[in-house]
């Protein structure tokens, strides 16, 4: 089966051609092509994603990214079995650009569209395990717990079996990636904040500044990062020389990264223990963070050595269309006509529209 997947929920215009063989339980994925047009340069001067500029860039880039995907993959139009597209959550004016492109393609090719939940896409990116022969469906033992940390979401999701998602904790304010981006702006480091903060943090002392660990010991699995961000703001006001001193800046980055890592790790491992899961996965843009990956893996091994840990390849951590293709494969029953799909900016993973 050949799935042509499209992702435009935020600031990456992405398209992928994914070939799938095997069964639902043991799929074998082969990446024929995966193309991403990043909009970082467009949004960087504004310190964050500007929805209208994102939509405009998607409209411009989609045909080019699609053509490149087709050329690289060697796939012919008639080989495409399904079109997969992100339905939500995301920026509505960005989502509709991808959806309309998918509708046009589906109409012209006489194929159906599989609507995909973006968060399910991040989670299911863990089903891709690299090997010499390409990417094979990783066998994941259920029940599983997923921690999704991205620019728009921080969610702990319990999955009893494929397709059943229950949110057991989420952020009450800023998402983890959003906090990275805001702190980066405060430090004058630009957008996106995650990669630059983690790079600088390597040369800093993670315990130089005592930053709060909000909700780390609360008796639920919710998160809150806005207090941590505000603590950094006050710190910078109190000690303005931090912004002009390389070492102090690195110390703030390291202390901030450590605080986020401690909270996410503590809550995730506690939830994995309470829910008795067999697998823990980490995904979303912030999962590219090496400190978080390593700490979570280490702590899980120490507390729950029998639970297996998975995180997608770093280049599959941030938004891409491959994860949308994988998710579509597991949801192919929900394929609809091009006339029957609409964007849903607040699509919930529990509602899981694509699993109808
Ligand atoms: O999943 P994603 O590509 O887009 C959304 O769905 O939101 O995540 C983007 C977020 C941004 O906030 C970015 O700063 C963060 O992921 N990010 C990182 C790293 N790389 C990207 N955060 C921490 N460390 C990183 N290395
Ligand atoms: Zn994302």
Coordinates of C-alpha atoms and ligand atoms in Angstrom, one line a residue:
X1 CA 0.0 0.0 0.0
X2 CA 1.3 3.4 -0.9
X3 CA 0.3 6.4 1.3
X4 CA 0.9 10.0 0.3
X5 CA 0.9 12.0 3.5
X6 CA 0.7 15.8 4.0
X7 CA 1.3 17.8 7.2
X8 CA 0.7 21.6 7.5
X9 CA -0.6 22.0 11.1
X10 CA 2.0 24.6 12.1
X11 CA 5.1 25.9 10.5
X12 CA 6.5 23.0 8.5
X13 CA 5.2 22.1 5.1
X14 CA 5.7 18.4 4.8
X15 CA 4.9 15.6 2.4
X16 CA 5.9 12.0 2.5
X17 CA 5.5 8.8 0.4
X18 CA 5.3 5.8 2.6
X19 CA 5.0 2.2 1.4
X20 CA 3.5 -0.3 3.8
X21 CA 3.6 -4.1 3.6
X22 CA 2.7 -6.7 6.2
X23 CA -0.2 -6.7 8.7
X24 CA -1.6 -4.2 11.2
X25 CA 0.2 -6.1 13.9
X26 CA 3.5 -6.4 12.1
X27 CA 3.7 -3.7 9.4
X28 CA 6.8 -3.1 7.4
X29 CA 7.3 0.5 6.5
X30 CA 9.5 1.7 3.7
X31 CA 10.1 5.4 3.3
X32 CA 10.0 6.3 -0.3
X33 CA 10.5 10.0 0.4
X34 CA 10.0 12.5 3.1
X35 CA 10.3 16.2 2.3
X36 CA 10.0 19.1 4.8
X37 CA 10.1 22.8 3.9
X38 CA 10.9 24.7 7.1
X39 CA 9.5 28.2 7.7
X40 CA 11.9 29.0 10.6
X41 CA 13.4 32.0 8.7
X42 CA 9.9 33.5 8.1
X43 CA 8.8 33.4 11.7
X44 CA 12.2 33.9 13.5
X45 CA 12.0 37.8 13.3
X46 CA 8.6 37.6 15.1
X47 CA 9.8 35.3 17.9
X48 CA 7.1 32.7 17.1
X49 CA 4.8 31.4 14.5
X50 CA 2.6 34.0 12.7
X51 CA -0.4 32.0 11.5
X52 CA -1.2 34.1 8.4
X53 CA 2.4 33.9 7.2
X54 CA 2.5 30.2 7.9
X55 CA -0.6 29.7 5.8
X56 CA 0.8 31.8 3.0
X57 CA 4.0 29.8 3.0
X58 CA 2.2 26.5 3.0
X59 CA 0.1 27.5 -0.1
X60 CA 3.3 28.5 -1.9
X61 CA 5.3 25.4 -0.8
X62 CA 2.8 22.6 -1.0
X63 CA 3.0 22.0 -4.8
X64 CA 6.9 22.2 -4.6
X65 CA 7.2 19.8 -1.7
X66 CA 4.7 17.4 -3.3
X67 CA 6.6 17.5 -6.6
X68 CA 9.9 16.8 -4.8
X69 CA 8.3 13.9 -2.9
X70 CA 7.1 12.4 -6.1
X71 CA 10.5 12.8 -7.8
X72 CA 12.5 11.5 -4.9
X73 CA 10.2 8.5 -4.3
X74 CA 9.9 7.5 -7.9
X75 CA 6.2 6.9 -7.1
X76 CA 3.8 7.5 -10.0
X77 CA 0.4 9.2 -9.4
X78 CA -1.4 6.0 -10.2
X79 CA 0.6 4.1 -7.5
X80 CA -1.0 6.2 -4.7
X81 CA -3.6 4.2 -2.7
X82 CA -4.5 6.8 -0.1
X83 CA -3.9 10.5 0.7
X84 CA -3.3 11.1 4.4
X85 CA -3.6 14.6 5.8
X86 CA -3.4 16.2 9.3
X87 CA -7.0 17.2 10.3
X88 CA -6.0 18.8 13.7
X89 CA -5.1 20.0 16.2
X90 CA -3.2 23.0 14.9
X91 CA -3.5 26.4 13.4
X92 CA -6.8 26.4 11.5
X93 CA -5.6 28.5 8.6
X94 CA -2.5 26.4 8.3
X95 CA -4.5 23.1 8.5
X96 CA -6.9 24.1 5.7
X97 CA -4.1 24.6 3.2
X98 CA -2.9 21.0 3.6
X99 CA -6.5 19.7 3.6
X100 CA -7.5 21.5 0.5
X101 CA -4.4 20.3 -1.3
X102 CA -5.2 16.8 -0.2
X103 CA -8.8 17.2 -1.4
X104 CA -7.7 18.4 -4.8
X105 CA -5.4 15.4 -5.1
X106 CA -8.0 12.9 -3.9
X107 CA -10.5 14.3 -6.4
X108 CA -8.1 14.2 -9.3
X109 CA -6.9 10.7 -8.5
X110 CA -10.2 9.2 -7.4
X111 CA -8.7 8.2 -4.0
X112 CA -9.9 8.5 -0.5
X113 CA -8.4 10.7 2.3
X114 CA -7.4 9.4 5.7
X115 CA -7.8 12.3 8.2
X116 CA -5.0 12.1 10.9
X117 CA -4.8 13.5 14.4
X118 CA -1.4 15.4 14.7
X119 CA -0.8 14.1 18.2
X120 CA -1.5 10.5 17.2
X121 CA 1.0 11.1 14.4
X122 CA 3.7 12.1 17.0
X123 CA 2.9 9.1 19.1
X124 CA 2.9 6.7 16.2
X125 CA 6.2 8.0 14.9
X126 CA 7.5 5.5 17.5
X127 CA 6.3 2.6 15.3
X128 CA 9.1 3.4 13.0
X129 CA 12.3 1.7 13.9
X130 CA 15.4 2.3 11.7
X131 CA 17.1 -0.7 10.2
X132 CA 19.4 -1.3 7.3
X133 CA 16.5 -2.2 5.1
X134 CA 14.5 0.9 5.9
X135 CA 11.9 1.3 8.6
X136 CA 10.0 -1.5 10.1
X137 CA 7.0 -1.5 12.3
X138 CA 8.3 -1.6 15.8
X139 CA 6.3 -4.1 17.9
X140 CA 5.0 -2.1 20.8
X141 CA 3.6 -4.0 23.8
X142 CA 0.4 -2.6 25.3
X143 CA -0.7 -1.1 27.6
X144 CA 1.6 1.8 26.7
X145 CA 2.1 5.3 28.0
X146 CA 3.0 8.2 25.8
X147 CA 4.5 11.5 26.8
X148 CA 4.0 14.1 24.0
X149 CA 6.0 17.3 24.4
X150 CA 5.8 19.7 21.6
X151 CA 5.4 23.4 20.9
X152 CA 1.6 23.2 21.3
X153 CA 1.1 20.2 23.6
X154 CA 2.3 18.5 26.7
X155 CA 0.2 15.4 27.3
X156 CA 0.4 12.1 29.0
X157 CA -1.6 9.6 27.1
X158 CA -2.5 6.1 28.1
X159 CA -3.1 3.6 25.3
X160 CA -4.7 0.3 26.2
X161 CA -4.6 -1.0 22.7
X162 CA -4.0 0.5 19.2
X163 CA -6.5 3.3 18.6
X164 CA -7.6 3.8 22.2
X165 CA -6.2 7.0 23.7
X166 CA -6.9 8.4 27.1
X167 CA -5.4 11.7 28.2
X168 CA -4.3 11.3 31.9
X169 CA -2.5 14.6 32.2
X170 CA -1.9 17.7 30.3
X171 CA -0.5 21.2 30.7
X172 CA -2.7 23.8 32.3
X173 CA -0.9 26.7 30.6
X174 CA 2.2 26.7 28.4
X175 CA 3.3 23.6 26.5
X176 CA 6.9 22.5 27.2
X177 CA 8.1 23.7 23.8
X178 CA 6.3 27.0 24.2
X179 CA 8.2 27.5 27.4
X180 CA 11.5 26.8 25.6
X181 CA 10.6 29.3 22.9
X182 CA 9.5 32.0 25.4
X183 CA 12.6 31.7 27.5
X184 CA 14.7 31.8 24.4
X185 CA 13.1 35.1 23.4
X186 CA 13.8 36.5 26.9
X187 CA 17.4 35.6 26.5
X188 CA 17.5 37.1 23.0
X189 CA 18.3 33.7 21.5
X190 CA 15.6 33.7 18.8
X191 CA 13.1 31.2 17.5
X192 CA 12.7 28.2 17.8
X193 CA 14.1 28.1 21.4
X194 CA 14.5 24.4 22.0
X195 CA 17.6 23.7 19.8
X196 CA 19.5 26.8 20.8
X197 CA 18.8 26.5 24.5
X198 CA 19.8 22.8 24.5
X199 CA 23.0 23.7 22.7
X200 CA 23.9 26.5 25.1
X201 CA 22.9 24.4 28.1
X202 CA 25.7 21.9 27.3
X203 CA 28.2 24.5 28.5
X204 CA 26.2 25.5 31.6
X205 CA 25.7 24.4 35.1
X206 CA 22.2 22.9 35.5
X207 CA 22.1 23.8 39.2
X208 CA 23.5 27.3 39.0
X209 CA 20.1 28.9 39.5
X210 CA 17.4 27.4 41.7
X211 CA 14.4 27.5 39.4
X212 CA 10.9 26.0 40.4
X213 CA 9.7 22.6 39.4
X214 CA 5.9 23.5 39.1
X215 CA 3.4 20.7 40.0
X216 CA 6.2 18.1 40.2
X217 CA 4.7 16.6 43.3
X218 CA 1.0 17.3 42.7
X219 CA -1.3 14.4 43.1
X220 CA -2.3 14.4 39.4
X221 CA -0.5 14.1 36.1
X222 CA -1.0 17.7 34.9
X223 CA 1.8 20.1 34.1
X224 CA 2.3 23.8 34.3
X225 CA 5.3 25.6 32.7
X226 CA 4.2 29.3 32.9
X227 CA 5.5 29.7 36.5
X228 CA 8.9 28.4 35.5
X229 CA 9.0 30.8 32.5
X230 CA 8.0 33.7 34.8
X231 CA 10.7 32.7 37.3
X232 CA 13.3 33.1 34.5
X233 CA 11.8 36.5 33.6
X234 CA 12.2 37.7 37.2
X235 CA 15.7 36.2 37.4
X236 CA 16.7 38.2 34.3
X237 CA 15.2 41.4 35.7
X238 CA 17.0 40.9 39.0
X239 CA 20.3 40.1 37.3
X240 CA 20.5 42.0 34.0
X241 CA 24.1 41.1 33.4
X242 CA 23.0 37.5 32.7
X243 CA 21.9 38.6 29.2
X244 CA 25.4 39.9 28.4
X245 CA 27.5 37.2 30.0
X246 CA 28.0 34.0 28.0
X247 CA 28.6 31.7 30.9
X248 CA 25.6 33.0 32.9
X249 CA 23.4 32.7 29.9
X250 CA 24.5 29.1 29.5
X251 CA 23.8 28.5 33.2
X252 CA 20.2 29.8 32.8
X253 CA 19.7 27.6 29.8
X254 CA 21.0 24.6 31.7
X255 CA 19.0 25.3 34.8
X256 CA 15.8 25.8 32.8
X257 CA 16.4 22.6 30.8
X258 CA 17.0 20.7 34.0
X259 CA 13.8 22.0 35.6
X260 CA 11.7 21.0 32.6
X261 CA 13.5 17.6 32.4
X262 CA 12.9 16.9 36.2
X263 CA 9.2 17.7 36.0
X264 CA 8.5 15.7 32.8
X265 CA 10.6 12.8 34.0
X266 CA 9.1 12.6 37.6
X267 CA 5.5 12.7 36.4
X268 CA 6.0 10.4 33.5
X269 CA 7.7 7.7 35.4
X270 CA 5.2 8.0 38.3
X271 CA 2.3 7.6 35.7
X272 CA 4.0 4.6 34.1
X273 CA 4.3 3.0 37.5
X274 CA 0.7 3.7 38.5
X275 CA -0.8 2.5 35.2
X276 CA 1.4 -0.6 35.0
X277 CA 2.4 -0.1 31.4
X278 CA 4.7 -2.2 29.3
X279 CA 6.0 0.5 27.0
X280 CA 6.8 4.2 27.4
X281 CA 7.2 6.4 24.4
X282 CA 8.5 10.0 24.2
X283 CA 7.6 12.2 21.1
X284 CA 7.0 15.7 19.9
X285 CA 9.5 18.4 19.1
X286 CA 10.9 18.6 22.6
X287 CA 11.7 14.9 22.5
X288 CA 14.7 16.0 20.3
X289 CA 16.2 17.3 23.5
X290 CA 19.1 14.9 24.5
X291 CA 19.0 15.8 28.2
X292 CA 15.3 14.9 28.4
X293 CA 15.7 11.7 26.4
X294 CA 18.6 10.4 28.4
X295 CA 17.2 11.4 31.8
X296 CA 13.8 9.8 31.1
X297 CA 15.4 6.6 29.8
X298 CA 17.8 6.3 32.7
X299 CA 15.1 7.0 35.4
X300 CA 12.7 4.5 33.8
X301 CA 15.4 1.9 33.7
X302 CA 16.1 2.5 37.4
X303 CA 12.5 2.5 38.6
X304 CA 10.8 0.2 36.1
X305 CA 13.5 -1.9 34.4
X306 CA 11.0 -4.1 32.6
X307 CA 9.3 -1.2 30.8
X308 CA 10.7 -0.6 27.3
X309 CA 11.5 2.9 26.3
X310 CA 11.1 4.3 22.8
X311 CA 11.7 7.7 21.2
X312 CA 11.6 8.4 17.5
X313 CA 14.7 9.2 15.5
X314 CA 15.6 12.9 16.2
X315 CA 14.6 14.0 12.7
X316 CA 11.2 12.4 13.3
X317 CA 10.7 14.3 16.6
X318 CA 9.7 17.6 15.1
X319 CA 6.8 17.9 12.7
X320 CA 7.0 15.7 9.5
X321 CA 4.6 13.9 7.2
X322 CA 6.0 10.5 7.7
X323 CA 4.4 10.2 11.1
X324 CA 1.1 11.3 9.5
X325 CA 1.5 8.4 7.0
X326 CA 2.1 5.9 9.7
X327 CA -0.9 7.0 11.7
X328 CA -3.0 6.9 8.5
X329 CA -2.0 3.2 8.0
X330 CA -3.4 2.3 11.4
X331 CA -6.6 4.3 10.7
X332 CA -7.3 3.4 7.1
X333 CA -10.8 2.3 8.0
X334 CA -11.7 5.9 8.6
X335 CA -10.9 7.0 5.0
X336 CA -13.4 9.4 3.6
X337 CA -14.3 11.1 0.3
X338 CA -12.6 14.4 -0.5
X339 CA -16.0 16.0 0.1
X340 CA -16.1 14.9 3.8
X341 CA -13.1 16.3 5.5
X342 CA -12.7 19.6 7.3
X343 CA -10.0 21.0 9.6
X344 CA -10.6 20.8 13.4
X345 CA -8.1 23.1 15.2
X346 CA -9.0 21.6 18.6
X347 CA -9.3 17.9 17.5
X348 CA -8.9 15.9 20.7
X349 CA -7.0 12.6 20.6
X350 CA -9.7 11.0 22.8
X351 CA -12.4 12.0 20.3
X352 CA -10.0 10.4 17.8
X353 CA -12.1 11.3 14.8
X354 CA -10.0 9.3 12.5
X355 CA -10.8 6.0 14.3
X356 CA -14.6 6.1 13.6
Ligands
LIG1 O1 6.3 19.0 17.4 P1 6.8 20.3 16.9 O2 7.7 20.3 15.7 O3 5.6 21.2 16.6 C1 4.4 21.3 17.3 O4 3.6 20.4 17.0 O5 4.3 22.1 18.2 O6 7.5 21.0 18.2 C2 8.2 22.2 18.1 C3 8.8 22.6 19.4 C4 9.3 24.0 19.5 O7 8.7 24.6 20.6 C5 10.8 23.8 19.7 O8 11.4 24.8 20.4 C6 10.9 22.5 20.4 O9 9.8 21.7 19.7 N1 12.2 21.8 20.2 C7 13.0 21.5 21.2 C8 14.2 21.0 20.7 N2 14.0 20.9 19.3 C9 12.8 21.4 19.0 N3 12.9 21.7 22.6 C10 13.9 21.3 23.4 N4 15.0 20.8 22.9 C11 15.2 20.6 21.6 N5 16.4 20.1 21.1
LIG2 ZN1 3.9 18.6 16.3

